[in-house]
Coordinates of N, CA, C and O and ligand atoms in Angstrom, one line a residue:
X197 N 15.3 -56.5 2.5 CA 16.2 -57.6 2.8 C 16.9 -57.4 4.1 O 17.2 -56.3 4.5
X198 N 17.1 -58.5 4.8 CA 17.8 -58.4 6.1 C 19.2 -59.0 5.9 O 19.4 -60.1 5.4
X199 N 20.2 -58.2 6.3 CA 21.6 -58.7 6.3 C 21.9 -59.4 7.6 O 21.6 -58.8 8.7
X200 N 22.5 -60.6 7.5 CA 22.8 -61.3 8.8 C 24.2 -61.8 8.8 O 24.8 -62.1 7.7
X201 N 24.9 -61.7 9.9 CA 26.3 -62.1 10.0 C 26.7 -62.5 11.4 O 26.0 -62.1 12.4
X202 N 27.7 -63.3 11.5 CA 28.2 -63.7 12.9 C 29.7 -64.1 12.8 O 30.2 -64.3 11.7
X203 N 30.3 -64.2 13.9 CA 31.6 -64.9 14.0 C 31.3 -66.4 14.4 O 30.1 -66.8 14.4
X204 N 32.4 -67.1 14.7 CA 32.2 -68.5 15.0 C 31.3 -68.7 16.3 O 30.5 -69.6 16.4
X205 N 31.4 -67.7 17.2 CA 30.6 -67.8 18.5 C 29.1 -67.7 18.2 O 28.3 -68.2 19.0
X206 N 28.8 -67.1 17.1 CA 27.3 -66.9 16.8 C 26.9 -67.7 15.6 O 25.7 -67.7 15.2
X207 N 27.8 -68.6 15.1 CA 27.5 -69.3 13.9 C 26.2 -70.2 14.1 O 25.3 -70.2 13.2
X208 N 26.2 -71.0 15.1 CA 25.0 -71.9 15.3 C 23.7 -71.2 15.4 O 22.7 -71.6 14.8
X209 N 23.7 -70.1 16.2 CA 22.5 -69.3 16.4 C 22.1 -68.6 15.1 O 20.9 -68.5 14.8
X210 N 23.1 -68.2 14.3 CA 22.8 -67.6 13.0 C 22.0 -68.6 12.1 O 21.1 -68.2 11.4
X211 N 22.5 -69.9 12.1 CA 21.7 -70.9 11.3 C 20.3 -71.0 11.8 O 19.4 -71.1 11.0
X212 N 20.1 -71.0 13.1 CA 18.7 -71.1 13.6 C 17.9 -69.9 13.2 O 16.7 -70.0 12.8
X213 N 18.5 -68.7 13.3 CA 17.8 -67.5 12.9 C 17.4 -67.5 11.4 O 16.3 -67.1 11.1
X214 N 18.3 -67.9 10.6 CA 18.1 -68.0 9.2 C 16.9 -68.9 8.9 O 16.0 -68.6 8.0
X215 N 16.8 -70.0 9.5 CA 15.7 -71.0 9.4 C 14.4 -70.3 9.7 O 13.4 -70.4 9.1
X216 N 14.5 -69.6 10.8 CA 13.3 -68.8 11.4 C 12.9 -67.7 10.4 O 11.7 -67.6 10.1
X217 N 13.8 -67.0 9.8 CA 13.5 -65.9 8.9 C 12.9 -66.5 7.6 O 11.9 -66.0 7.1
X218 N 13.4 -67.6 7.2 CA 12.9 -68.3 6.0 C 11.4 -68.7 6.2 O 10.6 -68.5 5.4
X219 N 11.2 -69.3 7.4 CA 9.8 -69.8 7.7 C 8.9 -68.7 7.8 O 7.7 -68.8 7.4
X220 N 9.3 -67.5 8.2 CA 8.5 -66.4 8.4 C 8.3 -65.5 7.1 O 7.6 -64.6 7.0
X221 N 9.1 -66.0 6.1 CA 8.9 -65.3 4.8 C 9.8 -64.0 4.6 O 9.5 -63.3 3.7
X222 N 10.8 -63.8 5.4 CA 11.7 -62.7 5.3 C 12.8 -63.0 4.2 O 13.3 -64.1 4.3
X223 N 13.1 -62.0 3.4 CA 14.3 -62.2 2.5 C 15.5 -61.8 3.4 O 15.5 -60.8 4.1
X224 N 16.5 -62.6 3.2 CA 17.8 -62.3 4.0 C 19.0 -62.7 3.2 O 18.9 -63.4 2.2
X225 N 20.1 -62.1 3.5 CA 21.4 -62.5 2.9 C 22.4 -62.8 4.0 O 22.6 -62.0 4.9
X226 N 23.1 -63.9 3.9 CA 24.1 -64.3 4.9 C 25.5 -63.7 4.5 O 26.0 -64.1 3.5
X227 N 26.0 -62.9 5.3 CA 27.3 -62.3 5.1 C 28.5 -63.0 5.8 O 29.6 -62.5 5.9
X228 N 28.2 -64.2 6.2 CA 29.2 -65.0 6.9 C 29.2 -64.8 8.4 O 28.4 -64.0 8.9
X229 N 30.0 -65.5 9.1 CA 30.9 -66.5 8.7 C 30.2 -67.8 8.2 O 29.0 -68.0 8.6
X230 N 30.8 -68.6 7.4 CA 30.1 -69.8 6.8 C 30.5 -71.1 7.4 O 30.0 -72.1 7.0
X231 N 31.4 -71.1 8.4 CA 31.8 -72.3 9.1 C 31.9 -72.0 10.6 O 31.9 -70.8 11.0
X232 N 32.1 -73.0 11.4 CA 32.2 -72.8 12.8 C 33.7 -72.6 13.2 O 34.0 -72.5 14.4
X233 N 34.6 -72.4 12.2 CA 36.0 -72.2 12.5 C 36.2 -70.8 13.1 O 35.5 -69.9 12.8
X234 N 37.2 -70.7 14.0 CA 37.5 -69.4 14.6 C 37.8 -68.3 13.6 O 38.5 -68.5 12.6
X235 N 37.2 -67.2 13.9 CA 37.4 -66.0 12.9 C 37.2 -64.7 13.7 O 37.1 -64.8 15.0
X236 N 37.3 -63.6 13.0 CA 37.3 -62.3 13.7 C 36.0 -61.5 13.6 O 35.7 -61.1 12.5
X237 N 35.4 -61.3 14.7 CA 34.0 -60.7 14.6 C 34.0 -59.3 13.9 O 33.0 -59.0 13.3
X238 N 35.1 -58.4 14.0 CA 34.9 -57.1 13.3 C 34.7 -57.2 11.8 O 34.0 -56.4 11.2
X239 N 35.2 -58.3 11.2 CA 35.1 -58.5 9.8 C 33.6 -58.6 9.4 O 33.1 -57.9 8.5
X240 N 32.8 -59.4 10.2 CA 31.4 -59.6 9.9 C 30.5 -58.5 10.4 O 29.5 -58.1 9.7
X241 N 31.0 -57.8 11.5 CA 30.3 -56.6 11.9 C 30.3 -55.6 10.9 O 29.3 -54.9 10.5
X242 N 31.5 -55.4 10.3 CA 31.6 -54.3 9.2 C 30.8 -54.7 8.0 O 30.2 -53.9 7.4
X243 N 30.9 -56.0 7.6 CA 30.2 -56.4 6.3 C 28.7 -56.1 6.4 O 28.1 -55.5 5.5
X244 N 28.1 -56.5 7.5 CA 26.7 -56.3 7.6 C 26.4 -54.8 7.8 O 25.4 -54.3 7.2
X245 N 27.2 -54.1 8.5 CA 27.0 -52.7 8.7 C 27.1 -51.9 7.4 O 26.3 -51.0 7.1
X246 N 28.0 -52.3 6.5 CA 28.1 -51.6 5.2 C 26.9 -51.9 4.4 O 26.5 -51.0 3.6
X247 N 26.4 -53.1 4.5 CA 25.2 -53.5 3.7 C 24.0 -52.6 4.1 O 23.2 -52.2 3.3
X248 N 23.9 -52.4 5.4 CA 22.8 -51.6 5.9 C 23.0 -50.1 5.6 O 22.1 -49.4 5.1
X249 N 24.2 -49.6 5.9 CA 24.5 -48.2 5.7 C 24.4 -47.8 4.2 O 24.0 -46.7 3.8
X250 N 24.7 -48.8 3.3 CA 24.7 -48.5 1.9 C 23.4 -48.7 1.2 O 23.2 -48.5 0.0
X251 N 22.4 -49.2 2.0 CA 21.0 -49.4 1.5 C 20.7 -50.7 0.8 O 19.6 -51.0 0.4
X252 N 21.7 -51.6 0.8 CA 21.5 -52.9 0.2 C 20.5 -53.7 1.1 O 19.8 -54.5 0.6
X253 N 20.6 -53.5 2.4 CA 19.7 -54.2 3.3 C 19.0 -53.1 4.2 O 19.5 -52.1 4.4
X254 N 17.7 -53.4 4.5 CA 17.0 -52.5 5.4 C 17.4 -52.6 6.8 O 17.4 -51.6 7.5
X255 N 17.6 -53.8 7.3 CA 18.0 -54.0 8.7 C 19.1 -55.1 8.7 O 19.2 -55.9 7.7
X256 N 19.8 -55.2 9.8 CA 20.8 -56.2 10.0 C 20.7 -56.9 11.3 O 20.1 -56.4 12.3
X257 N 21.2 -58.2 11.3 CA 21.2 -59.0 12.6 C 22.7 -59.5 12.7 O 23.2 -60.0 11.7
X258 N 23.3 -59.2 13.8 CA 24.7 -59.7 14.1 C 24.8 -60.5 15.3 O 24.1 -60.1 16.3
X259 N 25.6 -61.5 15.3 CA 25.7 -62.4 16.5 C 27.1 -62.7 16.7 O 27.8 -63.1 15.8
X260 N 27.6 -62.6 17.9 CA 28.9 -63.1 18.3 C 28.6 -63.8 19.7 O 27.5 -64.0 20.1
X261 N 29.7 -64.1 20.4 CA 29.5 -64.8 21.7 C 28.7 -64.0 22.7 O 27.7 -64.5 23.2
X262 N 29.1 -62.8 22.8 CA 28.4 -61.9 23.8 C 27.5 -60.9 23.0 O 26.6 -60.2 23.6
X263 N 27.8 -60.7 21.8 CA 27.1 -59.6 21.0 C 27.8 -58.3 21.1 O 27.5 -57.3 20.5
X264 N 28.8 -58.2 22.0 CA 29.4 -56.9 22.3 C 30.4 -56.5 21.2 O 30.3 -55.4 20.7
X265 N 31.4 -57.4 21.0 CA 32.4 -57.0 20.0 C 31.8 -56.7 18.6 O 32.3 -55.8 18.0
X266 N 30.9 -57.5 18.2 CA 30.3 -57.3 16.9 C 29.4 -56.1 16.8 O 29.4 -55.4 15.8
X267 N 28.8 -55.7 17.9 CA 28.0 -54.4 17.9 C 28.9 -53.2 18.0 O 28.7 -52.2 17.3
X268 N 30.0 -53.3 18.7 CA 30.9 -52.2 18.8 C 31.5 -52.0 17.4 O 31.6 -50.8 16.9
X269 N 31.9 -53.1 16.7 CA 32.4 -53.0 15.3 C 31.4 -52.3 14.4 O 31.8 -51.4 13.6
X270 N 30.2 -52.8 14.4 CA 29.2 -52.3 13.5 C 28.9 -50.8 13.7 O 28.7 -50.0 12.8
X271 N 29.0 -50.4 15.0 CA 28.7 -49.0 15.3 C 29.8 -48.0 14.9 O 29.6 -46.8 15.0
X272 N 30.9 -48.5 14.4 CA 31.9 -47.7 13.8 C 31.6 -47.2 12.4 O 32.2 -46.2 11.9
X273 N 30.6 -47.8 11.8 CA 30.2 -47.4 10.4 C 29.2 -46.3 10.5 O 28.2 -46.4 11.2
X274 N 29.4 -45.3 9.8 CA 28.5 -44.1 9.8 C 27.1 -44.5 9.4 O 26.9 -45.2 8.4
X275 N 26.1 -44.1 10.1 CA 24.7 -44.4 9.8 C 24.2 -45.6 10.5 O 23.0 -45.9 10.4
X276 N 25.1 -46.3 11.2 CA 24.7 -47.5 11.9 C 24.3 -47.2 13.4 O 25.0 -46.6 14.1
X277 N 23.1 -47.8 13.7 CA 22.7 -47.8 15.1 C 22.5 -49.3 15.5 O 21.4 -49.8 15.3
X278 N 23.5 -49.9 16.0 CA 23.4 -51.3 16.3 C 23.1 -51.4 17.8 O 23.8 -50.9 18.6
X279 N 22.1 -52.2 18.1 CA 21.7 -52.3 19.5 C 21.8 -53.8 20.0 O 21.2 -54.7 19.4
X280 N 22.6 -53.9 21.0 CA 22.7 -55.3 21.7 C 21.6 -55.5 22.6 O 21.4 -54.7 23.5
X281 N 20.8 -56.5 22.3 CA 19.5 -56.7 23.1 C 19.5 -58.1 23.7 O 19.8 -59.1 23.0
X282 N 19.2 -58.2 25.0 CA 19.1 -59.5 25.7 C 17.7 -59.7 26.2 O 17.4 -60.7 26.9
X283 N 16.7 -58.9 25.7 CA 15.3 -59.0 26.2 C 14.4 -58.4 25.1 O 14.9 -57.5 24.4
X284 N 13.2 -58.7 25.1 CA 12.2 -58.2 24.1 C 11.9 -56.8 24.4 O 11.6 -56.0 23.4
X285 N 11.9 -56.3 25.6 CA 11.6 -54.9 25.9 C 12.6 -54.0 25.3 O 12.3 -53.0 24.6
X286 N 13.9 -54.4 25.4 CA 14.9 -53.5 24.8 C 14.8 -53.5 23.3 O 15.0 -52.5 22.7
X287 N 14.5 -54.7 22.7 CA 14.4 -54.8 21.3 C 13.2 -53.9 20.8 O 13.4 -53.2 19.8
X288 N 12.1 -53.9 21.5 CA 11.0 -53.1 21.1 C 11.4 -51.6 21.3 O 11.2 -50.8 20.3
X289 N 12.0 -51.2 22.4 CA 12.2 -49.8 22.6 C 13.4 -49.2 21.7 O 13.3 -48.1 21.4
X290 N 14.3 -50.1 21.4 CA 15.4 -49.6 20.5 C 14.9 -49.3 19.1 O 15.4 -48.5 18.4
X291 N 13.8 -50.0 18.7 CA 13.2 -49.7 17.4 C 12.3 -48.5 17.6 O 12.4 -47.5 16.8
X292 N 11.5 -48.4 18.6 CA 10.6 -47.3 18.8 C 11.3 -46.0 19.0 O 10.9 -44.9 18.5
X293 N 12.3 -46.0 19.8 CA 13.0 -44.7 20.2 C 14.3 -44.4 19.5 O 14.6 -43.3 19.3
X294 N 15.1 -45.5 19.2 CA 16.4 -45.2 18.6 C 16.5 -45.5 17.1 O 17.5 -45.3 16.5
X295 N 15.4 -46.0 16.6 CA 15.4 -46.4 15.2 C 16.6 -47.3 14.9 O 17.3 -47.1 13.8
X296 N 16.9 -48.2 15.8 CA 18.1 -49.1 15.6 C 18.0 -49.8 14.3 O 16.9 -50.3 13.9
X297 N 19.0 -49.9 13.5 CA 19.0 -50.6 12.2 C 19.7 -51.9 12.2 O 19.6 -52.6 11.2
X298 N 20.4 -52.2 13.3 CA 21.0 -53.5 13.4 C 20.7 -54.0 14.8 O 20.9 -53.3 15.8
X299 N 20.3 -55.3 14.9 CA 20.1 -56.0 16.2 C 21.4 -56.9 16.4 O 21.8 -57.6 15.5
X300 N 22.0 -56.7 17.6 CA 23.1 -57.6 18.0 C 22.7 -58.5 19.1 O 21.9 -58.1 20.0
X301 N 23.1 -59.8 19.0 CA 22.7 -60.8 20.0 C 24.0 -61.6 20.4 O 24.9 -61.8 19.7
X302 N 23.9 -62.0 21.7 CA 25.0 -62.8 22.3 C 24.6 -64.2 22.3 O 23.8 -64.6 23.2
X303 N 25.2 -65.1 21.5 CA 24.8 -66.5 21.4 C 25.1 -67.3 22.6 O 24.5 -68.3 22.9
X304 N 26.2 -66.8 23.4 CA 26.6 -67.5 24.6 C 25.9 -67.0 25.8 O 26.1 -67.4 26.9
X305 N 25.0 -66.0 25.6 CA 24.2 -65.4 26.7 C 22.8 -65.8 26.6 O 22.2 -66.1 27.7
X306 N 22.2 -65.9 25.4 CA 20.8 -66.2 25.2 C 20.5 -67.6 24.8 O 21.3 -68.2 24.0
X307 N 19.4 -68.2 25.2 CA 18.9 -69.4 24.6 C 18.3 -69.1 23.3 O 17.9 -67.9 23.0
X308 N 18.2 -70.1 22.4 CA 17.6 -69.8 21.1 C 16.2 -69.4 21.1 O 15.8 -68.6 20.2
X309 N 15.4 -69.9 22.0 CA 14.0 -69.5 22.1 C 13.8 -68.0 22.3 O 13.1 -67.3 21.6
X310 N 14.5 -67.4 23.3 CA 14.5 -66.0 23.6 C 15.1 -65.2 22.4 O 14.5 -64.2 22.0
X311 N 16.2 -65.7 21.8 CA 16.8 -65.0 20.7 C 15.8 -64.8 19.6 O 15.7 -63.7 19.0
X312 N 15.1 -65.8 19.3 CA 14.1 -65.7 18.1 C 13.0 -64.8 18.4 O 12.5 -64.0 17.6
X313 N 12.5 -64.7 19.7 CA 11.5 -63.7 20.1 C 12.0 -62.3 20.0 O 11.3 -61.4 19.6
X314 N 13.3 -62.1 20.4 CA 13.9 -60.8 20.2 C 14.0 -60.4 18.8 O 13.7 -59.2 18.4
X315 N 14.4 -61.3 17.9 CA 14.4 -61.1 16.5 C 13.1 -60.6 16.0 O 12.9 -59.6 15.3
X316 N 12.0 -61.4 16.3 CA 10.6 -61.1 15.9 C 10.2 -59.7 16.4 O 9.7 -58.9 15.6
X317 N 10.5 -59.4 17.6 CA 10.2 -58.1 18.1 C 10.9 -57.0 17.4 O 10.3 -55.9 17.0
X318 N 12.2 -57.1 17.2 CA 13.0 -56.1 16.5 C 12.4 -55.9 15.0 O 12.3 -54.8 14.6
X319 N 12.1 -57.0 14.4 CA 11.7 -56.8 13.0 C 10.2 -56.3 12.8 O 9.9 -55.9 11.7
X320 N 9.4 -56.4 13.8 CA 8.0 -56.0 13.6 C 7.7 -54.7 14.3 O 6.5 -54.3 14.3
X321 N 8.6 -54.1 15.0 CA 8.4 -52.8 15.7 C 8.8 -51.6 14.9 O 10.0 -51.6 14.4
X322 N 8.0 -50.6 14.7 CA 8.3 -49.4 13.9 C 8.9 -48.3 14.8 O 8.6 -48.2 16.0
X323 N 9.6 -47.4 14.2 CA 10.1 -46.2 14.8 C 9.0 -45.3 15.1 O 8.1 -45.1 14.2
X324 N 9.0 -44.6 16.3 CA 7.9 -43.7 16.6 C 8.1 -42.3 16.0 O 7.1 -41.6 15.9
X325 N 9.3 -41.9 15.7 CA 9.5 -40.6 15.1 C 9.3 -39.5 16.2 O 9.5 -39.8 17.4
X326 N 8.8 -38.4 15.8 CA 8.5 -37.3 16.7 C 9.8 -36.8 17.5 O 10.8 -36.6 16.9
X327 N 9.7 -36.7 18.8 CA 10.8 -36.2 19.6 C 12.0 -37.2 19.4 O 13.2 -36.8 19.6
X328 N 11.7 -38.4 19.1 CA 12.8 -39.4 19.0 C 13.6 -39.2 17.7 O 14.8 -39.5 17.7
X329 N 12.9 -38.7 16.7 CA 13.6 -38.4 15.5 C 14.7 -37.3 15.7 O 15.8 -37.3 15.2
X330 N 14.3 -36.3 16.5 CA 15.3 -35.2 16.9 C 16.5 -35.8 17.6 O 17.6 -35.5 17.3
X331 N 16.3 -36.7 18.5 CA 17.4 -37.3 19.2 C 18.2 -38.2 18.3 O 19.5 -38.2 18.5
X332 N 17.6 -38.9 17.4 CA 18.4 -39.8 16.5 C 19.2 -38.9 15.6 O 20.4 -39.2 15.3
X333 N 18.6 -37.7 15.2 CA 19.4 -36.8 14.4 C 20.6 -36.2 15.1 O 21.7 -36.0 14.6
X334 N 20.4 -36.1 16.5 CA 21.6 -35.6 17.3 C 22.7 -36.7 17.3 O 23.9 -36.3 17.4
X335 N 22.3 -37.9 17.2 CA 23.3 -39.0 17.2 C 24.1 -38.8 15.8 O 25.3 -38.9 15.8
X336 N 23.3 -38.6 14.8 CA 24.0 -38.5 13.5 C 24.9 -37.2 13.5 O 26.0 -37.3 12.8
X337 N 24.5 -36.2 14.2 CA 25.4 -35.0 14.3 C 26.7 -35.3 14.8 O 27.8 -34.8 14.4
X338 N 26.8 -36.2 15.8 CA 28.0 -36.6 16.4 C 29.0 -37.2 15.4 O 30.2 -36.9 15.3
X339 N 28.4 -38.0 14.4 CA 29.2 -38.6 13.4 C 29.8 -37.5 12.4 O 30.8 -37.8 11.8
X340 N 29.1 -36.4 12.4 CA 29.6 -35.4 11.4 C 30.5 -34.3 12.0 O 30.9 -33.4 11.4
X341 N 30.8 -34.5 13.3 CA 31.7 -33.5 13.9 C 33.1 -34.0 14.0 O 33.4 -35.2 14.0
Ligands
RB5_24 C1 35.0 -65.1 20.4 O1 35.6 -66.0 21.2 C2 34.3 -64.0 21.2 O2 35.3 -63.1 21.7 C3 33.3 -63.2 20.4 O3 32.4 -64.1 19.9 C4 32.6 -62.1 21.0 O4 32.0 -62.5 22.2 C5 33.3 -60.8 21.2 O5 32.7 -59.8 21.7

């Protein structure tokens, strides 16, 4: 299952992404926000991050205006590696090398066409493991110090 969330700045793009996930046959759960009214991005960043960190969801997608505030918020939760991506190369590499478990997008930065391609790339690319697993483990070590 994919956990998805946004603030008001990402609300419209979240609707597009959910339609896209549905058409592609992905199971997902919407953690809000549920209207275009102004709200606070850390609330939704944390909700999706907790769902992923707790194992309820395998991956997460978060959207705010820039993708910055919501990714910073998600990365405060232990076990979360949220990657803000504005291109498909970064989305591919953050899966292959960082085993990113949340994709963050900036709805006011990206057009919907590119955003959907980034989502597809993120969801279909596997972690390479090997030397990258050691580096990801070093990231986890930071959380434990
Ligand atoms: C909301 O106006 C905006 O600050 C938010 O969507 C996001 O861009 C924060 O990083």
